[in-house]
Short mmCIF file of C-alpha atoms in Angstrom, two decimals:
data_model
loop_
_atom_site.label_atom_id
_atom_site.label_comp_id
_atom_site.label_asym_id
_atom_site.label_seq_id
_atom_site.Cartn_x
_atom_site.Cartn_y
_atom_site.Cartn_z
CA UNK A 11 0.00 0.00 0.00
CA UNK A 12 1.46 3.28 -1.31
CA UNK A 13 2.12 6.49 1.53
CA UNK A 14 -1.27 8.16 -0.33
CA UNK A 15 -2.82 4.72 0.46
CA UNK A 16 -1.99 4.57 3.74
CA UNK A 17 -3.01 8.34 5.22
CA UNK A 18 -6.07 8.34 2.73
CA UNK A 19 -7.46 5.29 4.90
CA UNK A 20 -6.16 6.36 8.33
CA UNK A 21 -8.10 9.40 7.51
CA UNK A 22 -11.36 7.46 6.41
CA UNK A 23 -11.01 6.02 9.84
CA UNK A 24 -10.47 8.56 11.55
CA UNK A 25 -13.24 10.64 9.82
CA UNK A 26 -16.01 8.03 10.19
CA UNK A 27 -14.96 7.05 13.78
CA UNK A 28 -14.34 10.10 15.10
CA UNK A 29 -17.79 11.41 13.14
CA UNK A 30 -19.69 8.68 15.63
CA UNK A 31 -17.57 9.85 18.62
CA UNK A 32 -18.59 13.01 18.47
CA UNK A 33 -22.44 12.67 17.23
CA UNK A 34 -22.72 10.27 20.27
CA UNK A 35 -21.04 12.85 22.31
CA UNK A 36 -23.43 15.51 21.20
CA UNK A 37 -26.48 13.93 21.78
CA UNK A 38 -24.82 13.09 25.75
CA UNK A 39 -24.27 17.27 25.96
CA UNK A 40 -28.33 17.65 24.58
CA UNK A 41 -29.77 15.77 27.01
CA UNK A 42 -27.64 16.82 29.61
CA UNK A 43 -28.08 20.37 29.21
CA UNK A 44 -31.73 20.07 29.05
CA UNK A 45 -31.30 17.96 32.49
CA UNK A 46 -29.66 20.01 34.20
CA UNK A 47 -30.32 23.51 33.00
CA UNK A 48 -28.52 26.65 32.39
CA UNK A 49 -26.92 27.13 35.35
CA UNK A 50 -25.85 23.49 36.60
CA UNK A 51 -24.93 22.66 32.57
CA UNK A 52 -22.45 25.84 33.17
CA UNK A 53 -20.88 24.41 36.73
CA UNK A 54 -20.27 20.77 34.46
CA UNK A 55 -18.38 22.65 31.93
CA UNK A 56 -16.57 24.92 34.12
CA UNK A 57 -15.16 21.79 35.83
CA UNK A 58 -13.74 19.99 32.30
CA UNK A 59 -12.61 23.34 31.45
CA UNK A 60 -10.51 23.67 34.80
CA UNK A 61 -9.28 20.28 34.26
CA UNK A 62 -8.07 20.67 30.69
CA UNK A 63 -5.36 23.15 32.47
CA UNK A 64 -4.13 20.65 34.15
CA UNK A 65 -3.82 17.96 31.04
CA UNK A 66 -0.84 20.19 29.68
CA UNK A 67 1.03 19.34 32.38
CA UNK A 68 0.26 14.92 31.61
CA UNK A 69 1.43 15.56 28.10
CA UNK A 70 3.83 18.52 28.20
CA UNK A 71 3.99 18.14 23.96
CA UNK A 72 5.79 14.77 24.32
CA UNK A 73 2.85 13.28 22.39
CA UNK A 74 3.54 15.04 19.06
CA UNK A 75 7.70 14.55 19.30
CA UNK A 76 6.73 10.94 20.53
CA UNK A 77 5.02 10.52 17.08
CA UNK A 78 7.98 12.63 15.12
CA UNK A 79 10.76 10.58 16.79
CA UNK A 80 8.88 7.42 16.16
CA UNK A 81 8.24 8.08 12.33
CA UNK A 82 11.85 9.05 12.05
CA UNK A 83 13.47 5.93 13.92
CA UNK A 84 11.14 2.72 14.51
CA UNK A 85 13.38 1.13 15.54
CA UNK A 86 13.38 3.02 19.31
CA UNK A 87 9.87 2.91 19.34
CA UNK A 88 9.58 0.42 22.75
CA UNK A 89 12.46 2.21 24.34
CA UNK A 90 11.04 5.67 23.64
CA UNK A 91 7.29 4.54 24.55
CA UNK A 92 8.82 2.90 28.14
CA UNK A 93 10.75 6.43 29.06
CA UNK A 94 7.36 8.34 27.88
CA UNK A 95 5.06 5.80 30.35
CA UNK A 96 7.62 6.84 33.45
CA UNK A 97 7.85 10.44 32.33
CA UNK A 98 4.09 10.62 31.96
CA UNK A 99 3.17 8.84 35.31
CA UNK A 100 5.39 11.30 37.20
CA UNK A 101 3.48 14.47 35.60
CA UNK A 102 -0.10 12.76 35.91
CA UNK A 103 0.89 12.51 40.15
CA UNK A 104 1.85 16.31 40.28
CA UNK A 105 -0.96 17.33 38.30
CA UNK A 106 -3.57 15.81 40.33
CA UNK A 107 -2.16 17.43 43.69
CA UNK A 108 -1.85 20.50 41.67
CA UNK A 109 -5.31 20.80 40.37
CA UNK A 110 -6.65 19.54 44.13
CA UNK A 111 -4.84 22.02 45.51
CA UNK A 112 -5.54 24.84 43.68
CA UNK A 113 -9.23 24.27 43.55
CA UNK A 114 -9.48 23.96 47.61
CA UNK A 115 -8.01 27.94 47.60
CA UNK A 116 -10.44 29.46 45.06
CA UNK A 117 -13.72 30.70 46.66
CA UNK A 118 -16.24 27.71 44.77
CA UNK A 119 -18.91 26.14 46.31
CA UNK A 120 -17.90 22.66 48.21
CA UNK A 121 -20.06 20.89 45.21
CA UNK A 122 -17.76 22.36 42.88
CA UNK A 123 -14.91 21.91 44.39
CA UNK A 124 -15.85 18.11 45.21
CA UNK A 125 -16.41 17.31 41.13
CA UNK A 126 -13.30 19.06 40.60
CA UNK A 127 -11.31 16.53 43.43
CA UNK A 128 -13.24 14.02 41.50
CA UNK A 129 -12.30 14.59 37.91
CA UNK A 130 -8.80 15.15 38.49
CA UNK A 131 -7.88 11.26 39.11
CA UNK A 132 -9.03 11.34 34.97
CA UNK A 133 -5.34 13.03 34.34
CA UNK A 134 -3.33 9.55 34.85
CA UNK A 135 -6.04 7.69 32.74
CA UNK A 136 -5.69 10.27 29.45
CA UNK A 137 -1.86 10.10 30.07
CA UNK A 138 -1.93 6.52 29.32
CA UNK A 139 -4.43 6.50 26.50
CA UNK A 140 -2.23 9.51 24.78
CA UNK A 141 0.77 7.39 24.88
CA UNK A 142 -0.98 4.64 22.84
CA UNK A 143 -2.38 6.70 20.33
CA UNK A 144 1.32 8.19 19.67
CA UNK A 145 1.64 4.73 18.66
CA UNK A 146 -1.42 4.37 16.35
CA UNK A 147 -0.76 7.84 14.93
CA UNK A 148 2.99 6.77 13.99
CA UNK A 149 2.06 3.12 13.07
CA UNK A 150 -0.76 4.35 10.87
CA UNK A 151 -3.40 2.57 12.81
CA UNK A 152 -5.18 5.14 14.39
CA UNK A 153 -8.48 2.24 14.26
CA UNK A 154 -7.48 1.09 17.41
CA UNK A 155 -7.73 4.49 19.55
CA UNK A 156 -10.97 4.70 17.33
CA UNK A 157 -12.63 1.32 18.66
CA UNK A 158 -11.01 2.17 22.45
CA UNK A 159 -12.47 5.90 22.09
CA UNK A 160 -16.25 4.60 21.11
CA UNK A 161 -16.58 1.36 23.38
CA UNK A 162 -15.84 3.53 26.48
CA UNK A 163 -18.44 6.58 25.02
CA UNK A 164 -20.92 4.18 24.22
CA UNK A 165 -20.51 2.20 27.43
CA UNK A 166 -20.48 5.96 29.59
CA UNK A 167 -23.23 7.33 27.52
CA UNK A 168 -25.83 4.25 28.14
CA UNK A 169 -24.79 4.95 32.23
CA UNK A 170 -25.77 8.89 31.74
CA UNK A 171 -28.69 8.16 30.34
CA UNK A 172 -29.69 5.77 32.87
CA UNK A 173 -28.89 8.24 35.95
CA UNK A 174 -31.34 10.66 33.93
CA UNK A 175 -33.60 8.46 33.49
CA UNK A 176 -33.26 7.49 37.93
CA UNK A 177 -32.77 11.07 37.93
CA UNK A 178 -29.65 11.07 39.70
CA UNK A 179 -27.38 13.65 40.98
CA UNK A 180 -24.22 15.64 38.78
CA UNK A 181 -21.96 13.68 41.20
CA UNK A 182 -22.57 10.51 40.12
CA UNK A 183 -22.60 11.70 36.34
CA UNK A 184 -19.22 12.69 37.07
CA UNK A 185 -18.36 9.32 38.25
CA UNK A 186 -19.64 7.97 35.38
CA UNK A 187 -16.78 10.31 33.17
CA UNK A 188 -13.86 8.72 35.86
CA UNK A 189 -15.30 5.30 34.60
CA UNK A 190 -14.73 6.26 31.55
CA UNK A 191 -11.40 6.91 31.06
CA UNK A 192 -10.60 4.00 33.00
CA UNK A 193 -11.99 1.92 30.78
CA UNK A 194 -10.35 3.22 27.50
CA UNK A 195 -7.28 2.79 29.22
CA UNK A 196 -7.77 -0.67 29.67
CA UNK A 197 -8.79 -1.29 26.14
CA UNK A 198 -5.32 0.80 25.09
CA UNK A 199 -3.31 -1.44 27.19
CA UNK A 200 -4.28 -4.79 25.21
CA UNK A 201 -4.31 -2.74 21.96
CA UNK A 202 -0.71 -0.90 21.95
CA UNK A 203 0.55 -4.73 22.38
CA UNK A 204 -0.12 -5.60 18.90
CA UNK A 205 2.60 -2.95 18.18
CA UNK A 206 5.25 -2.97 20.31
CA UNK A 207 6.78 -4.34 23.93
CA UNK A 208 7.26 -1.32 25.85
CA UNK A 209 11.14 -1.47 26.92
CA UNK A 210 10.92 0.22 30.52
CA UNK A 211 14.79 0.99 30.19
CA UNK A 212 15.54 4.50 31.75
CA UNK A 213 17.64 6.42 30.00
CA UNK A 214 18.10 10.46 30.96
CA UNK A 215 19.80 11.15 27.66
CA UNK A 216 16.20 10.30 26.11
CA UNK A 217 14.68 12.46 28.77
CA UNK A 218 16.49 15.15 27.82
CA UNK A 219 16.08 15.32 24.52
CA UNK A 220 12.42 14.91 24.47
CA UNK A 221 12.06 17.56 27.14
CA UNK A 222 14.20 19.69 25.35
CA UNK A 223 12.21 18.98 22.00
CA UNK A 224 8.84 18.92 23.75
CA UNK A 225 9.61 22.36 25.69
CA UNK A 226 8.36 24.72 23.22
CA UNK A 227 5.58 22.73 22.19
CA UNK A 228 4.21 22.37 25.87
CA UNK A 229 4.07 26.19 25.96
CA UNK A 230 2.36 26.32 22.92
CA UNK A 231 -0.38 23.64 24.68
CA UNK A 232 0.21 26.11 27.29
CA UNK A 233 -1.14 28.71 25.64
CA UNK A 234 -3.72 26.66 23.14
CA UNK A 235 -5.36 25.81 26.30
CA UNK A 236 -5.46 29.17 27.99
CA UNK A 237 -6.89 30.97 25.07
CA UNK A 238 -9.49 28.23 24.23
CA UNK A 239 -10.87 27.61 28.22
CA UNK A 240 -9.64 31.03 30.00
CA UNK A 241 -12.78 32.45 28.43
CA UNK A 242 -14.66 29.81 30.32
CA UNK A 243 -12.52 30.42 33.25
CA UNK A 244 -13.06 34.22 33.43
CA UNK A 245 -16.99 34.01 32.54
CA UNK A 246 -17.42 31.85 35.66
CA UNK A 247 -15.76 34.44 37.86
CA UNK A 248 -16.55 37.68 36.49
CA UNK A 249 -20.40 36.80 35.46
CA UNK A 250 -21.32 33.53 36.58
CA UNK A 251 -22.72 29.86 35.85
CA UNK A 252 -25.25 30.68 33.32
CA UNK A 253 -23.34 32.89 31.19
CA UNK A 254 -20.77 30.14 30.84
CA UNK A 255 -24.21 27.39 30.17
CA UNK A 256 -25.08 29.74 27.63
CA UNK A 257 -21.23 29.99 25.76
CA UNK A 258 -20.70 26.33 26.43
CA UNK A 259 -23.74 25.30 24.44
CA UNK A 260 -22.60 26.83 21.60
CA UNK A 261 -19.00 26.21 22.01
CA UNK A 262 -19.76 22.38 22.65
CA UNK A 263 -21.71 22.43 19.34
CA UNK A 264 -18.84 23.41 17.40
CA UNK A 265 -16.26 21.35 18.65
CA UNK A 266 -17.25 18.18 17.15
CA UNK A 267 -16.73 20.25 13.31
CA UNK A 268 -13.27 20.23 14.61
CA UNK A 269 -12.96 16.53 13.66
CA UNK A 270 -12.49 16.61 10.04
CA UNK A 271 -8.91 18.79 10.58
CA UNK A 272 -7.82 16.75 13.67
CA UNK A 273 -8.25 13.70 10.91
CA UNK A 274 -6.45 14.82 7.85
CA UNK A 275 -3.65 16.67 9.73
CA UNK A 276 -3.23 13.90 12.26
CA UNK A 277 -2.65 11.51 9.13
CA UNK A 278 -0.22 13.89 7.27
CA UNK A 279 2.06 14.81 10.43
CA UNK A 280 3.92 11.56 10.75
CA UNK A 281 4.16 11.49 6.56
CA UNK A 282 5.38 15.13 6.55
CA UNK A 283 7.94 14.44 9.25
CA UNK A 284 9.17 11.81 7.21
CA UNK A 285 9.04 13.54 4.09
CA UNK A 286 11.19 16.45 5.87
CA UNK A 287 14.23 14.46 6.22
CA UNK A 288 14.04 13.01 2.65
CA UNK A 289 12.20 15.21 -0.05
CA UNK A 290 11.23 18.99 0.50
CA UNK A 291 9.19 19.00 -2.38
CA UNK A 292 7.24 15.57 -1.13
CA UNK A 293 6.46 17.73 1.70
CA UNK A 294 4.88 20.46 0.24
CA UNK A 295 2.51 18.19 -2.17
CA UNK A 296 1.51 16.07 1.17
CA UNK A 297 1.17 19.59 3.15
CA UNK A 298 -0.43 21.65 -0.17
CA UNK A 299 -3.30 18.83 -0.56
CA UNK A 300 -4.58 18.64 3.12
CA UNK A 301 -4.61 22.15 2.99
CA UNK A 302 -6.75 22.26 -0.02
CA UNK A 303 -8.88 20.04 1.48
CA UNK A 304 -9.50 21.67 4.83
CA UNK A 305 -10.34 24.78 3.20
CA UNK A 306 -13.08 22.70 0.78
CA UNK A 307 -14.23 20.82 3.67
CA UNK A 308 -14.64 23.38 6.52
CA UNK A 309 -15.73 26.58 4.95
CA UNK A 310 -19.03 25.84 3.77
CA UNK A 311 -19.79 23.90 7.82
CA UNK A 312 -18.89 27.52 8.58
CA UNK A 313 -20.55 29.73 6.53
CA UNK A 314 -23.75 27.46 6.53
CA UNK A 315 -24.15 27.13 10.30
CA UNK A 316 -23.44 30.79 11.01
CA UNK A 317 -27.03 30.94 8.31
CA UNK A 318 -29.14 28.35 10.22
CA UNK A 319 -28.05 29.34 13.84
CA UNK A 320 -30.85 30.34 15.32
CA UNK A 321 -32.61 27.04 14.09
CA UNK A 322 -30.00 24.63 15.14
CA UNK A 323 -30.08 25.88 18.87
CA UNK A 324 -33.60 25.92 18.79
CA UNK A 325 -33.92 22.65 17.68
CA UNK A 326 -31.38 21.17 19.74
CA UNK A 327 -31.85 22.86 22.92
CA UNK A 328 -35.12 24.80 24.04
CA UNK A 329 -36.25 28.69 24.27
CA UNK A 330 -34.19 28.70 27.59
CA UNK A 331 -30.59 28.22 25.95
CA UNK A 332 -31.76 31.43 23.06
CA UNK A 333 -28.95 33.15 24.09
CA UNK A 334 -26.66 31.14 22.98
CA UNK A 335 -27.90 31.72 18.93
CA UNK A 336 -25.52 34.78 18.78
CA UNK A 337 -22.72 32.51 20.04
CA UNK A 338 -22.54 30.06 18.13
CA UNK A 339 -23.21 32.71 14.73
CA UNK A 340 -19.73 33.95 16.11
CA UNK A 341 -17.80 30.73 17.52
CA UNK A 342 -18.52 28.79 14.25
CA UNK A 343 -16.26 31.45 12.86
CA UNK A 344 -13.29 30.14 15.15
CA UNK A 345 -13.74 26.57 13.72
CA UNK A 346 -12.33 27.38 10.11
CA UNK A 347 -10.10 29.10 11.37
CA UNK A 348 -8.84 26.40 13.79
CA UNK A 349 -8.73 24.26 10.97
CA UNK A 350 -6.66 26.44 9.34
CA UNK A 351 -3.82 27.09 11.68
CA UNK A 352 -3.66 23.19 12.89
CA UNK A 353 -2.52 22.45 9.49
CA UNK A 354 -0.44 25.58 9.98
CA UNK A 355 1.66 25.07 12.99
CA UNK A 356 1.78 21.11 12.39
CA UNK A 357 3.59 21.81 9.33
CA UNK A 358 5.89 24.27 11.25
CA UNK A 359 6.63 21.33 13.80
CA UNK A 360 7.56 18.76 11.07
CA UNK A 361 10.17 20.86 9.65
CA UNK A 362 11.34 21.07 13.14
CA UNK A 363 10.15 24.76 14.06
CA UNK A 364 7.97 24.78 17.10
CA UNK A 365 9.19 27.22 18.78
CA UNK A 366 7.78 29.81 16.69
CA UNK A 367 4.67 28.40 17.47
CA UNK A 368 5.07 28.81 20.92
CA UNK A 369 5.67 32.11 20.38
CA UNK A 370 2.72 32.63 18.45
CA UNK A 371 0.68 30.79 20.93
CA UNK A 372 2.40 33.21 23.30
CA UNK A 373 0.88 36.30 22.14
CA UNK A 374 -2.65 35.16 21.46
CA UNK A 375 -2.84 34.10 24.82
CA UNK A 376 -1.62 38.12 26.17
CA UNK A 377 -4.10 39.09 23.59
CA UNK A 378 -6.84 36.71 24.68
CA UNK A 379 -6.79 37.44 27.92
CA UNK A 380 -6.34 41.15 27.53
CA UNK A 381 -9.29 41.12 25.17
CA UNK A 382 -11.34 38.99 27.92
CA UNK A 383 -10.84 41.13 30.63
CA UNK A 384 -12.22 44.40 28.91
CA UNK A 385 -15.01 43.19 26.91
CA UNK A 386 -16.51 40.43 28.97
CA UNK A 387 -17.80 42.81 32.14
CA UNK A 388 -19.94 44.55 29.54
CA UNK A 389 -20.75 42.26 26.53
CA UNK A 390 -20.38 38.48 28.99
CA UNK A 391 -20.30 35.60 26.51
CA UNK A 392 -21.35 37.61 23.34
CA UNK A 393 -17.69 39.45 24.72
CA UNK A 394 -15.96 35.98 24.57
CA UNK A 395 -16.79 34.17 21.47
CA UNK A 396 -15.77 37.80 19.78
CA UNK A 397 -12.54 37.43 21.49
CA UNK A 398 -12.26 33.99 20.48
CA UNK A 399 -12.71 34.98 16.67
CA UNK A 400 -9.78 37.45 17.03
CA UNK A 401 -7.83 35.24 18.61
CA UNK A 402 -7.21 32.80 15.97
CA UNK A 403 -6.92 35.44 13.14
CA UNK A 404 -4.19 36.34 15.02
CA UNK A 405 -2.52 33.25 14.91
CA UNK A 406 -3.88 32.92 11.26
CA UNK A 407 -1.46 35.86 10.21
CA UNK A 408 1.80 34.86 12.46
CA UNK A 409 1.97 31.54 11.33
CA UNK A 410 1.44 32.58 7.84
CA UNK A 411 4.58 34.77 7.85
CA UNK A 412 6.83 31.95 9.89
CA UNK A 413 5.49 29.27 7.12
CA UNK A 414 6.35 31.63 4.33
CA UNK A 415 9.45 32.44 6.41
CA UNK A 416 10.69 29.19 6.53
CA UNK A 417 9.04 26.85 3.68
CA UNK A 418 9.22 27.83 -0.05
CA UNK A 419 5.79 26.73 -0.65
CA UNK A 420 3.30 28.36 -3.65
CA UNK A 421 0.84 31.09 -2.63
CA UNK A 422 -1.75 29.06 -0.45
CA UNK A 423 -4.02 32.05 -1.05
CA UNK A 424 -4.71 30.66 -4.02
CA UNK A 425 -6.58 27.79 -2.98
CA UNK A 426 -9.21 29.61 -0.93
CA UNK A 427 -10.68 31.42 -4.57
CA UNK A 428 -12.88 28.53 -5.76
CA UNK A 429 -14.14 27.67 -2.27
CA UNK A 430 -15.19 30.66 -1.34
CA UNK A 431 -17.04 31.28 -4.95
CA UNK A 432 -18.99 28.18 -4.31
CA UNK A 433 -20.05 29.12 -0.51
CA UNK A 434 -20.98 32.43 -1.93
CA UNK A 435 -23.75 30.43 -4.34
CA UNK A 436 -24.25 27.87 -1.35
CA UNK A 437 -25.03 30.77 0.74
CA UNK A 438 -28.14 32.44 -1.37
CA UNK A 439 -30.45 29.55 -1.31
CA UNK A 440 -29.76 28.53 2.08
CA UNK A 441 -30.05 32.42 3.12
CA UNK A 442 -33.83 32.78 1.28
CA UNK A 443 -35.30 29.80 2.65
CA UNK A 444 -34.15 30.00 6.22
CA UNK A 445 -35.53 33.43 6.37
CA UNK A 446 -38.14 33.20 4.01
CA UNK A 447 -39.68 30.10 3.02
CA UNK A 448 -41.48 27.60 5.97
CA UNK A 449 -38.97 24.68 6.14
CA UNK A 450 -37.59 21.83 7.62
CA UNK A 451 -34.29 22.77 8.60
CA UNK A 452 -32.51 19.37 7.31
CA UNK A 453 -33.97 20.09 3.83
CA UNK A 454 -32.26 23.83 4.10
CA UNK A 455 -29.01 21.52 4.53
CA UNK A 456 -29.62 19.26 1.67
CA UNK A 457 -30.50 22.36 -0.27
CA UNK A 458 -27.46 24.22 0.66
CA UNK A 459 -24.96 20.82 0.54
CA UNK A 460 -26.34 20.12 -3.26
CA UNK A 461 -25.43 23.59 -4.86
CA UNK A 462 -21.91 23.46 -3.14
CA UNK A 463 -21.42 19.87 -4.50
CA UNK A 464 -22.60 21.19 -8.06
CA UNK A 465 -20.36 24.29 -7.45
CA UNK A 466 -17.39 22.19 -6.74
CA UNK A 467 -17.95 20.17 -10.00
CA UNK A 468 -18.41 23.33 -12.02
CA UNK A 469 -15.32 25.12 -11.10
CA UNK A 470 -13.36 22.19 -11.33
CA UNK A 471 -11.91 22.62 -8.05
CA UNK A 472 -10.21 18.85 -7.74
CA UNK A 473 -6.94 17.53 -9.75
CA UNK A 474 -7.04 13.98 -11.29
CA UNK A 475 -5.09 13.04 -8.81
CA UNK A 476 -7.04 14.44 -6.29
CA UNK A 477 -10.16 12.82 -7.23
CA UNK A 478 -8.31 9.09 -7.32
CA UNK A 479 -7.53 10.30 -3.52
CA UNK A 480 -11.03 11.44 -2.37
CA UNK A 481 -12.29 7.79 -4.47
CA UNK A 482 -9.46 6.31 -2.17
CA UNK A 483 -11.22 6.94 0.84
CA UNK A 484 -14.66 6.74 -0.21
CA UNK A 485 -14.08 2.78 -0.75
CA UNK A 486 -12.36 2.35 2.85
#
């Protein structure tokens, strides 16, 4: 099977797994914001957002120069994988005190503070689980963290639904996410076996060169994670639980569109890191086509959700969550643009230039925060999906420059033309019957998905060889 092969059907994997991951995992956030309302809905996602602080410390970027060093010598692969299990159990320890001990100084109610305690034992779990998919990602057999990932959602979801159905308390839903994790760990354990025997042979040499590697890309998480949950954060403090119920159902709404760049870019890394060391111009192609296909891909989810907002939340949630339609018209915004700069600074790390993503991440985050602080007291979360939106274009424009810096690489400008001509038609009929015709909302979609398919074909937007690709994964 040929390299194209290979990431075309880790990325039909990925897609269609991760595509039932995350619709299961949407339905799960419906019915539990309509459970437990505004208010408790915003104390639940104020406690995963807390927690996600704490999961930079478990990984500290290891997981992406695990993957790098792994494409790039084989070989290692049980050595490196046995220092990254010690290394990792070590930081999962620390970050559970931390996060218990942070949360028992901050002025939140003893519920909140107990889910917190509760949820923080989750940190050793993920640490495991991310050192076996470094393994699938490098291996090409990212199935397996597929199959762990939905067996432990399905299993979880069927016990949420259960305690709704007993109508049971947000402790033992919490519980019921500790379970969880637990379990895909377990399945990860007797997967990763297929691939290698972990050597647990300590060698400090190894430690310091993946810290040293790893450094700037842990600020960079560093920073990711500040400017993507401080806004949580600082809504929960400065305005309260149901301004942050009313953000996180429209930010939890867009984060499963973020699947189709984690697949594709996930895919290319290890084949671009490879391609680094042998052919420049292999690199570019690889890099140039997921690119292209991101940009075809994302931008009309964008542009057509920001149409239908007010009918999706409607739908979804009930007259109580309304506030959240302006939201999500903004934070859908932040999801091409995501897409965009993943494919952006994972390039930059596979020519072996993170650090100027760390200091890209760097000043979003002074930005972010600065942004936060003065528009949140008067605008609350209308204030933070704006700031979110700025954010990334920020990050859109540095990494830009430090790819065109670094890469000789054809204008990428060009490939945005075509797609945004077809959203443009897209856009019209989806615009006149949403706001002027009676109809279903699904048949707006399959209105709107039709005439950018036809547009597509028109402009002749795919190569031959792209085609044969797309076909690729279409049989898989």
């Amino acid at each position: 099977m040929s390299t194209i092969d290979k990431v075309a059907k880790n990325t039909g994997v990925l897609l269609v797994g991760n595509l039932l991951f995350r619709l299961i995992s949407l339905v799960v956030v419906i019915y539990l914001a309509k459970y437990l309302g505004v208010d408790d809905f915003g104390k639940y996602n104020f406690v995963f957002a807390y927690i996600a602080f704490f999961g930079i410390v478990i990984d500290f970027g290891l997981s992406e120069i695990l993957v790098r060093e792994m494409s790039r010598d084989t070989e290692s692969m049980a050595k490196m994988l046995g220092n990254a299990y010690i290394i990792k159990i070590i930081l999962s320890v620390f970050s559970i005190l931390l996060s218990i001990s942070l949360i028992s100084l901050m002025d939140y109610p003893v519920d909140t503070t107990t889910y917190v305690y509760l949820i923080s034992f989750t940190l050793l779990f993920i640490s495991f689980s991310d050192n076996c998919r470094s393994v699938y990602q490098t291996t090409l057999k990212m199935e397996y963290d597929i199959i762990a990932k939905l067996i432990s959602k399905i299993v979880s979801a069927s016990l949420i639904f259960f305690i709704i159905a007993m109508h049971g308390t947000l402790y033992q839903l919490m519980l019921v996410f500790l379970f969880s994790e637990v379990l895909k760990a377990l399945l990860n354990y007797f997967f990763v076996k297929r691939f290698v025997r972990v050597k647990f042979e300590i060698d400090l040499t190894l430690w310091k060169h993946l810290f040293k590697e790893a450094l700037p890309i842990a600020f960079s998480s560093v920073f990711l994670i500040i400017y993507h949950r401080i806004d949580v954060l600082m809504l929960s403090i400065m305005i309260g639980d149901n301004a942050v119920g009313l953000y996180s159902a429209a930010y939890k709404l867009c984060e499963p569109l973020g699947l189709v760049p984690y697949a594709i870019v996930i895919s290319l890394f290890p084949v671009m890191s490879r391609a680094f060391t042998s052919s420049k111009d292999t690199l570019i192609k690889y890099y140039e086509m997921g690119f292209k296909f991101l940009v075809i891909l994302m931008l009309p989810i964008t542009v057509g959700t920001a149409l239908i907002a007010d009918r999706i939340i409607l739908l979804i949630y009930d007259q109580s969550f309304a506030g959240s339609i302006v939201a999500l018209e903004i934070l859908i915004w932040s999801v091409f643009l995501v897409s965009v700069n993943l494919s952006l600074t994972s390039l930059l790390t596979s020519i072996n230039k993170q650090r100027l993503n760390t200091l890209s991440m760097g000043v979003c985050v002074v930005a972010n925060i600065l942004l936060n602080y003065l528009v949140i007291p008067k605008y609350s979360y209308y204030g933070a999906s704006i700031t979110t939106v700025v954010t990334e274009l920020i990050l859109l424009f540095m990494s830009l420059y430090f790819v065109s810096t670094n890469l000789v690489t054809p204008g990428i400008f060009r490939i945005f033309v075509k797609p945004m001509l077809a959203c443009l038609l897209m856009a019209m009929p989806v615009y006149y019957l949403n706001n002027f015709v009676s109809i279903n909302l699904f048949l707006i979609v399959i209105s709107g998905a039709l005439t950018y398919g036809v547009a597509l074909v028109v402009l002749r937007i795919f190569s031959s060889e792209e085609t044969k690709t797309i076909r690729r994964v279409l049989k898989i």
